[in-house]
mmCIF file with all atom_site columns, C-alpha atoms in Angstrom:
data_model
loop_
_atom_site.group_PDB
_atom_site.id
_atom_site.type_symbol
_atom_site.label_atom_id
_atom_site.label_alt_id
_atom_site.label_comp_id
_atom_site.label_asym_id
_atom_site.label_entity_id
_atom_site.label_seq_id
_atom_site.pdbx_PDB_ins_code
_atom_site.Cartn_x
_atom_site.Cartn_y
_atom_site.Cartn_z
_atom_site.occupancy
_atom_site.B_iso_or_equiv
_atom_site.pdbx_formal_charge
_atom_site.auth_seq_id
_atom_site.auth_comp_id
_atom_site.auth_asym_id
_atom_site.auth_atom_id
_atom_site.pdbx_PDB_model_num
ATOM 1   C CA . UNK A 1 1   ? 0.000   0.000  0.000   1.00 57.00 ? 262 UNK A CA 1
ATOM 2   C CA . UNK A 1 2   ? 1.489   3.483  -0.942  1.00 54.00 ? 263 UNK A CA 1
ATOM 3   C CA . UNK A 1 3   ? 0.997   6.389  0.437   1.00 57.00 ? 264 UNK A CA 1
ATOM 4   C CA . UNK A 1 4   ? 0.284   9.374  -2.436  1.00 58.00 ? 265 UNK A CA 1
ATOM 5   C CA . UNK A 1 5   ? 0.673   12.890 -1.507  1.00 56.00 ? 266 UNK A CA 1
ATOM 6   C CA . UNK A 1 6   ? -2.049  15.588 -2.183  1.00 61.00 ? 267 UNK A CA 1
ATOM 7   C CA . UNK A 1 7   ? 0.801   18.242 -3.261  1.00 63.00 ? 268 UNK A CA 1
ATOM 8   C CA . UNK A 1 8   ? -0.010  20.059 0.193   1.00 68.00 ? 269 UNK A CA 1
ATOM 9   C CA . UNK A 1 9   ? 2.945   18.893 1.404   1.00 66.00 ? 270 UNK A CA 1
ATOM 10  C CA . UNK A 1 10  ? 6.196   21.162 2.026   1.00 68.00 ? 271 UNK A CA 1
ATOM 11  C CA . UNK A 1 11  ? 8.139   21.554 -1.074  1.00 65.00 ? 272 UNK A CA 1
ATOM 12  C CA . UNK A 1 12  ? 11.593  20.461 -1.620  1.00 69.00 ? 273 UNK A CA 1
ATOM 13  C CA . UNK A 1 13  ? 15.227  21.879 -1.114  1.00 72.00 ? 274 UNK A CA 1
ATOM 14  C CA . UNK A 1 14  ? 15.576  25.039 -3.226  1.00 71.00 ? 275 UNK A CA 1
ATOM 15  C CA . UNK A 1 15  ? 12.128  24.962 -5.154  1.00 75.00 ? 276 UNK A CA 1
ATOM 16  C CA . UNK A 1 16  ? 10.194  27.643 -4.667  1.00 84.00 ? 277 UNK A CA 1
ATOM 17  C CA . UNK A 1 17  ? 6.182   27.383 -6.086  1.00 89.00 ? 278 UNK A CA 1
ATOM 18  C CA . UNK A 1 18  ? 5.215   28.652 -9.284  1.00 92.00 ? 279 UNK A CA 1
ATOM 19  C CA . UNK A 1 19  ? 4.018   32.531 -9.593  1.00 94.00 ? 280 UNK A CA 1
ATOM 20  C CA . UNK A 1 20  ? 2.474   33.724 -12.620 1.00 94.00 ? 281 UNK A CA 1
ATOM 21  C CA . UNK A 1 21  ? 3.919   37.404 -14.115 1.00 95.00 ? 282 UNK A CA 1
ATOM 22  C CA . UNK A 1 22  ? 0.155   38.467 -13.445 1.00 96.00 ? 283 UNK A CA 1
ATOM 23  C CA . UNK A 1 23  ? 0.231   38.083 -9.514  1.00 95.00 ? 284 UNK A CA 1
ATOM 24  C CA . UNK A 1 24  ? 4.024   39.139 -9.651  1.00 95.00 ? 285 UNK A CA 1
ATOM 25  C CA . UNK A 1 25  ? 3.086   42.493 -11.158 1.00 95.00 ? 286 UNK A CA 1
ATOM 26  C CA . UNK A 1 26  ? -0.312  42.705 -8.721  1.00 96.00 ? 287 UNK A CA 1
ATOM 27  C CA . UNK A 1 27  ? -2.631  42.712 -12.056 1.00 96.00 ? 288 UNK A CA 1
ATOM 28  C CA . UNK A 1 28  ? -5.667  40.520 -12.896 1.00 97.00 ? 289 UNK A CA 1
ATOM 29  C CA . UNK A 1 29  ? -5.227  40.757 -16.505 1.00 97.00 ? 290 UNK A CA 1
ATOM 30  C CA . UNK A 1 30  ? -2.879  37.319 -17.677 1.00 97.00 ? 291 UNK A CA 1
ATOM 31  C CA . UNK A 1 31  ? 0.456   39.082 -18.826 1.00 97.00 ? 292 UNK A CA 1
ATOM 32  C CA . UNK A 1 32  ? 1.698   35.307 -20.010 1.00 96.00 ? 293 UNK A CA 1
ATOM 33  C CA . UNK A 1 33  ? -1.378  35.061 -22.231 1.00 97.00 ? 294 UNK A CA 1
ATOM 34  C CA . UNK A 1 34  ? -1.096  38.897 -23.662 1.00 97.00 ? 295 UNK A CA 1
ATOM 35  C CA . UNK A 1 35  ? 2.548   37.912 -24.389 1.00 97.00 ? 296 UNK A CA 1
ATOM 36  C CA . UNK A 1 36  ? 2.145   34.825 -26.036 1.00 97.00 ? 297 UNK A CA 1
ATOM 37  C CA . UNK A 1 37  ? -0.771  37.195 -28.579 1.00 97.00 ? 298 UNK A CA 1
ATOM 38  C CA . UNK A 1 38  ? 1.776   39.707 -29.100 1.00 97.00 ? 299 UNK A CA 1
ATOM 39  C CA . UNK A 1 39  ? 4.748   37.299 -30.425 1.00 96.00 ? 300 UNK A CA 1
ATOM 40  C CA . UNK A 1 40  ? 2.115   35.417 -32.546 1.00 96.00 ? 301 UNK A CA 1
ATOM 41  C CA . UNK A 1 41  ? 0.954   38.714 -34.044 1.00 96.00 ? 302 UNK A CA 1
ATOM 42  C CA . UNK A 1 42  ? 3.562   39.424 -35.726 1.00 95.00 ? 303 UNK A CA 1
ATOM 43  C CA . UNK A 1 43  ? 3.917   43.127 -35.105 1.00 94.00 ? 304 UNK A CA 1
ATOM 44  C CA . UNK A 1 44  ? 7.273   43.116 -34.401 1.00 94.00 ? 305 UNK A CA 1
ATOM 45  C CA . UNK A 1 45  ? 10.410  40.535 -34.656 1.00 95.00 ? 306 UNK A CA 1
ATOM 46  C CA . UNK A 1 46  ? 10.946  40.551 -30.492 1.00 95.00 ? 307 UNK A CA 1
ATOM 47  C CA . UNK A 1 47  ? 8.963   41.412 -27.742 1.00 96.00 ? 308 UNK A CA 1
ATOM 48  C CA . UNK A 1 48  ? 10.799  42.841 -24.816 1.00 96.00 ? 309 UNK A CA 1
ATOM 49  C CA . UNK A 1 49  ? 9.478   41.484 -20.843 1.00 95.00 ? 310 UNK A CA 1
ATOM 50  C CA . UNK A 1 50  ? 8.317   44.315 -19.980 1.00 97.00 ? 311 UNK A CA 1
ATOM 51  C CA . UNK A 1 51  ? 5.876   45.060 -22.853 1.00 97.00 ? 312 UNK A CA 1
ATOM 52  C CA . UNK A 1 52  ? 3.181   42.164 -22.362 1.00 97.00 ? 313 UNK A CA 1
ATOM 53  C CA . UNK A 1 53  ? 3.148   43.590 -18.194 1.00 97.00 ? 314 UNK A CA 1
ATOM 54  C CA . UNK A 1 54  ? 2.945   47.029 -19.179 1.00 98.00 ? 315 UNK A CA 1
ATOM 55  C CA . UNK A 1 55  ? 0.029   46.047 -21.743 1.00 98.00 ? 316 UNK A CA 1
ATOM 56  C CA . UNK A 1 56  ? -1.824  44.310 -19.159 1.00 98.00 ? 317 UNK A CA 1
ATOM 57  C CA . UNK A 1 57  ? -1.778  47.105 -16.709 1.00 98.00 ? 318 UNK A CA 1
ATOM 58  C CA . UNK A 1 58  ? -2.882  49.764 -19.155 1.00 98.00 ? 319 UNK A CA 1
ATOM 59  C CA . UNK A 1 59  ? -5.539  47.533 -20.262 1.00 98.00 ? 320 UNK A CA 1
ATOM 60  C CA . UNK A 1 60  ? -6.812  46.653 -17.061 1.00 98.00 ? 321 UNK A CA 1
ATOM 61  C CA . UNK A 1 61  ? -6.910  50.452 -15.616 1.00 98.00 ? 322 UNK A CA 1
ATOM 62  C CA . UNK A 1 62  ? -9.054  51.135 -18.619 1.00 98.00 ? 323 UNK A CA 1
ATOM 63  C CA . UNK A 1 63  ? -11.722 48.095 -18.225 1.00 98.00 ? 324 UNK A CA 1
ATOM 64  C CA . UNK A 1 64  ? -11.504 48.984 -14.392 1.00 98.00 ? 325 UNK A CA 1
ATOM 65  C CA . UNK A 1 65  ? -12.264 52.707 -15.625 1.00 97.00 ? 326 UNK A CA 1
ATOM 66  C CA . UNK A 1 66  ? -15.331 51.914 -17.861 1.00 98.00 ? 327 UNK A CA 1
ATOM 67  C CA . UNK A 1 67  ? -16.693 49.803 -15.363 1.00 98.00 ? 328 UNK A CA 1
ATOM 68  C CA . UNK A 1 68  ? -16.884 51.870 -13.109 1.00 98.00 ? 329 UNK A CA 1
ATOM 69  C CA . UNK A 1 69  ? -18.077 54.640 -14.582 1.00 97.00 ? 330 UNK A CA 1
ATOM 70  C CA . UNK A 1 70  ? -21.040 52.156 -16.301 1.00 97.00 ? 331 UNK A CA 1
ATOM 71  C CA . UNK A 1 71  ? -22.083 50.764 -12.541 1.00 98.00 ? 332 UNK A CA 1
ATOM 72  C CA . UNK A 1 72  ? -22.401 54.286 -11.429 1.00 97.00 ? 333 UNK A CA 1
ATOM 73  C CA . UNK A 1 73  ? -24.478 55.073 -14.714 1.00 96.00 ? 334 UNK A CA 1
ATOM 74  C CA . UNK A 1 74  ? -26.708 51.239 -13.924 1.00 97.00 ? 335 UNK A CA 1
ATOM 75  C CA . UNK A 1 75  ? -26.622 52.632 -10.311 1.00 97.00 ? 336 UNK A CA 1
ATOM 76  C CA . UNK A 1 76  ? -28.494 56.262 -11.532 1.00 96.00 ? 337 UNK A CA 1
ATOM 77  C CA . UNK A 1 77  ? -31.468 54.335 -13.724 1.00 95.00 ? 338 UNK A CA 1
ATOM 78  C CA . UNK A 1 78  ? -31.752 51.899 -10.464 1.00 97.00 ? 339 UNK A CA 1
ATOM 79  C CA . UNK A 1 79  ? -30.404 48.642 -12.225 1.00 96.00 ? 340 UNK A CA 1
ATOM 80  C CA . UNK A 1 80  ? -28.430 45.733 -10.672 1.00 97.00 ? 341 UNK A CA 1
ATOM 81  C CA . UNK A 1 81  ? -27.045 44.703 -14.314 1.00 97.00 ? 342 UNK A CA 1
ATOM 82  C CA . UNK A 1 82  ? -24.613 46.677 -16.550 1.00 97.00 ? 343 UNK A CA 1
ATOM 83  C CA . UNK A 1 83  ? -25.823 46.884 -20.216 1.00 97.00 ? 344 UNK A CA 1
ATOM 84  C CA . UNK A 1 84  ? -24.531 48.404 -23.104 1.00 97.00 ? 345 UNK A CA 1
ATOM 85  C CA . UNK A 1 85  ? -26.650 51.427 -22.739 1.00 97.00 ? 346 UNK A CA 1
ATOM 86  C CA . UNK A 1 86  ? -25.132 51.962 -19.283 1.00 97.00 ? 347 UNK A CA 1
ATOM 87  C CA . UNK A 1 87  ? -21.994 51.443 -21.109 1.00 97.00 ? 348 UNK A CA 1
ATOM 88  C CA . UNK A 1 88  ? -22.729 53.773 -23.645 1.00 97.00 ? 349 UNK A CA 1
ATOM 89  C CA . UNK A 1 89  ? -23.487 56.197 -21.418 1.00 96.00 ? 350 UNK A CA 1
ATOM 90  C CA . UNK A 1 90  ? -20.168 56.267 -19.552 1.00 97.00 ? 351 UNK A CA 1
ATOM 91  C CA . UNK A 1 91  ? -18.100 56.439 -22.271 1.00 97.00 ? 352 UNK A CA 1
ATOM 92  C CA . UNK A 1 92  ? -20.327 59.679 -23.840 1.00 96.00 ? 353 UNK A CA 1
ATOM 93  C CA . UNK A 1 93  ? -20.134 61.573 -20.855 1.00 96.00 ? 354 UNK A CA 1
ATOM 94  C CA . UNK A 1 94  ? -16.624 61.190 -19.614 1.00 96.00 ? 355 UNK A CA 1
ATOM 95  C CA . UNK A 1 95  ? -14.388 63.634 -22.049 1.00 96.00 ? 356 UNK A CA 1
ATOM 96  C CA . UNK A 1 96  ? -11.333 61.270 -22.120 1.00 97.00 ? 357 UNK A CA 1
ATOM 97  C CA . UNK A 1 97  ? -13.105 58.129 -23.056 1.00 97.00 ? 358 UNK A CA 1
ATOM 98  C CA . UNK A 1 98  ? -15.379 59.480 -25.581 1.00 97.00 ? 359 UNK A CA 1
ATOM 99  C CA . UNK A 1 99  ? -11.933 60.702 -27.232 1.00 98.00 ? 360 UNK A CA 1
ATOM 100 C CA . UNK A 1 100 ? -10.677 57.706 -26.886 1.00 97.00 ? 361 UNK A CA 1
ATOM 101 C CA . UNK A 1 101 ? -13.356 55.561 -28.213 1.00 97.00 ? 362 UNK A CA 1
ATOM 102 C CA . UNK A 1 102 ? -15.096 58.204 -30.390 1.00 96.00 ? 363 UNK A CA 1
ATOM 103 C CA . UNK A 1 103 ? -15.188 55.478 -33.631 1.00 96.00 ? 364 UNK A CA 1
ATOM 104 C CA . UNK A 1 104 ? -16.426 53.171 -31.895 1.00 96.00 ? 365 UNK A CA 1
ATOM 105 C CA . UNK A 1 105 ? -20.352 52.155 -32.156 1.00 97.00 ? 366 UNK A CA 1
ATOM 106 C CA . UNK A 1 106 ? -21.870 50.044 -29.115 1.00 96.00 ? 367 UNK A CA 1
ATOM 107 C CA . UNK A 1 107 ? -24.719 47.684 -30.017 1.00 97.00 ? 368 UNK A CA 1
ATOM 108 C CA . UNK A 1 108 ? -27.686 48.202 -28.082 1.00 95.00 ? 369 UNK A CA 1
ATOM 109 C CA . UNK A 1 109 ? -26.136 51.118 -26.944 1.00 94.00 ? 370 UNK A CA 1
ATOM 110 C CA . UNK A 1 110 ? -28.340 53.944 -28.050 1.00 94.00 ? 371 UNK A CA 1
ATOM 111 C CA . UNK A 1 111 ? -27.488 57.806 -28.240 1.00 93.00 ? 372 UNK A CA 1
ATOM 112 C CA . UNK A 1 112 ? -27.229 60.847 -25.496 1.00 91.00 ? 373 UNK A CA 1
ATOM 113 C CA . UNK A 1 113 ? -30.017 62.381 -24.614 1.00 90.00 ? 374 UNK A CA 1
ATOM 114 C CA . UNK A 1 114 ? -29.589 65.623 -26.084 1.00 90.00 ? 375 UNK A CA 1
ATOM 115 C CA . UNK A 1 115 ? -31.541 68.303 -27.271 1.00 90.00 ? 376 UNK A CA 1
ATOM 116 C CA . UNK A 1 116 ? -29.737 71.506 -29.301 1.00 92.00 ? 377 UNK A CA 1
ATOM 117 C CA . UNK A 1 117 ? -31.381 74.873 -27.814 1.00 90.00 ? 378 UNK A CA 1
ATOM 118 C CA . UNK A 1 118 ? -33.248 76.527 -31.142 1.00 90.00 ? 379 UNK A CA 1
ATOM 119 C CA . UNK A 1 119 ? -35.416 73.660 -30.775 1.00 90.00 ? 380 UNK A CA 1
ATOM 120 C CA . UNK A 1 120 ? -36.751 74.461 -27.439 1.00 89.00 ? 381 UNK A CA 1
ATOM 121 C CA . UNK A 1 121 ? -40.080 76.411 -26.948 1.00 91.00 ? 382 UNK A CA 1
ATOM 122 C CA . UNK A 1 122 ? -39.001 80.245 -26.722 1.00 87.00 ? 383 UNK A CA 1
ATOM 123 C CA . UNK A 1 123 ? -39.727 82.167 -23.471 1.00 84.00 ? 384 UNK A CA 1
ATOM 124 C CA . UNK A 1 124 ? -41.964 85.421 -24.143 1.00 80.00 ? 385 UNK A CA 1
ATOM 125 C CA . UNK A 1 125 ? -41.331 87.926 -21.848 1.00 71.00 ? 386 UNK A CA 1
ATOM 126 C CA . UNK A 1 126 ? -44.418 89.227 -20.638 1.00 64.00 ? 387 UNK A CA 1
ATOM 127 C CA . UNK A 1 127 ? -43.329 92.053 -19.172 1.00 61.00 ? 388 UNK A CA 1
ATOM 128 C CA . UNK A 1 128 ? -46.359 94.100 -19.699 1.00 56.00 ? 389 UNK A CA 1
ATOM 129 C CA . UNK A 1 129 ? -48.677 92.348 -18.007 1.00 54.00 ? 390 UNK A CA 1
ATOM 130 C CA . UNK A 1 130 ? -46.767 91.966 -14.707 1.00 53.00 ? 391 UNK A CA 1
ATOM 131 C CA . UNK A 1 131 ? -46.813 96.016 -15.227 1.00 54.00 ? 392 UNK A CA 1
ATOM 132 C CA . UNK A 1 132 ? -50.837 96.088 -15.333 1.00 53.00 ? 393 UNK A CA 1
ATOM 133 C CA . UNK A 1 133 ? -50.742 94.005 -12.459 1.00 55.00 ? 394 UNK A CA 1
ATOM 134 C CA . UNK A 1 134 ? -49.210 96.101 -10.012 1.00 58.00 ? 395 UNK A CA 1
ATOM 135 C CA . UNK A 1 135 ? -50.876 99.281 -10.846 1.00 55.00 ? 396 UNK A CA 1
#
């Protein structure tokens, strides 16, 4: 009868455990997986270590930007679930990401609710009859 070990066991001399370049650089995005896209690409003969981590980061401050922004937006119409309308809306009224993404067109997204002033009803000034008034 042999005994097998469940790998919680302490590890050996000199081994350390695995760490992924994600949790090394504190990111959530997978740096190893943005790497291996960016050498099968083909946009460039070598890709430097620091590239795929830098990548990662920028692209995870900008999905943790946009999501933020959309909850707040879900949060305003009184909805649990982020759609692309709440999406839509983020990225319209923030100046930086509607520059960014100002090509772009979101599906189900819809358009701003905007009205341009010469379309509103004119206010008359009815001066004249608050004069009568008084008298």
């Amino acid at each position: 009868f042999l005994a097998m070990s469940s790998g919680r066991g302490k590890l050996a001399k000199g081994s350390t455990k695995a760490k992924s370049r994600s949790s090394r650089a504190g990111l959530q995005f997978p740096v190893g997986r943005i790497h291996r896209m960016l050498r099968s690409g083909n946009y460039c003969d070598r890709i430097g270590g620091g590239a795929p981590v830098y990548l990662a980061a920028v692209m995870e401050y900008l999905a943790a930007e946009i999501l933020e922004l959309a909850g707040n937006a879900a949060r305003d119409n009184k909805k649990l679930r982020i759609t692309p309308r709440h999406l839509q809306l983020a990225i319209r009224n923030d100046e930086e990401l509607n520059k960014l993404l100002a090509d772009v067109t979101i599906a189900e997204g819809g358009v701003i609710p905007n009205i341009q002033s010469s379309l509103l009803p004119k206010k008359f000034c009815s001066s004249s009859k608050s004069e009568s008034l008084e008298i």
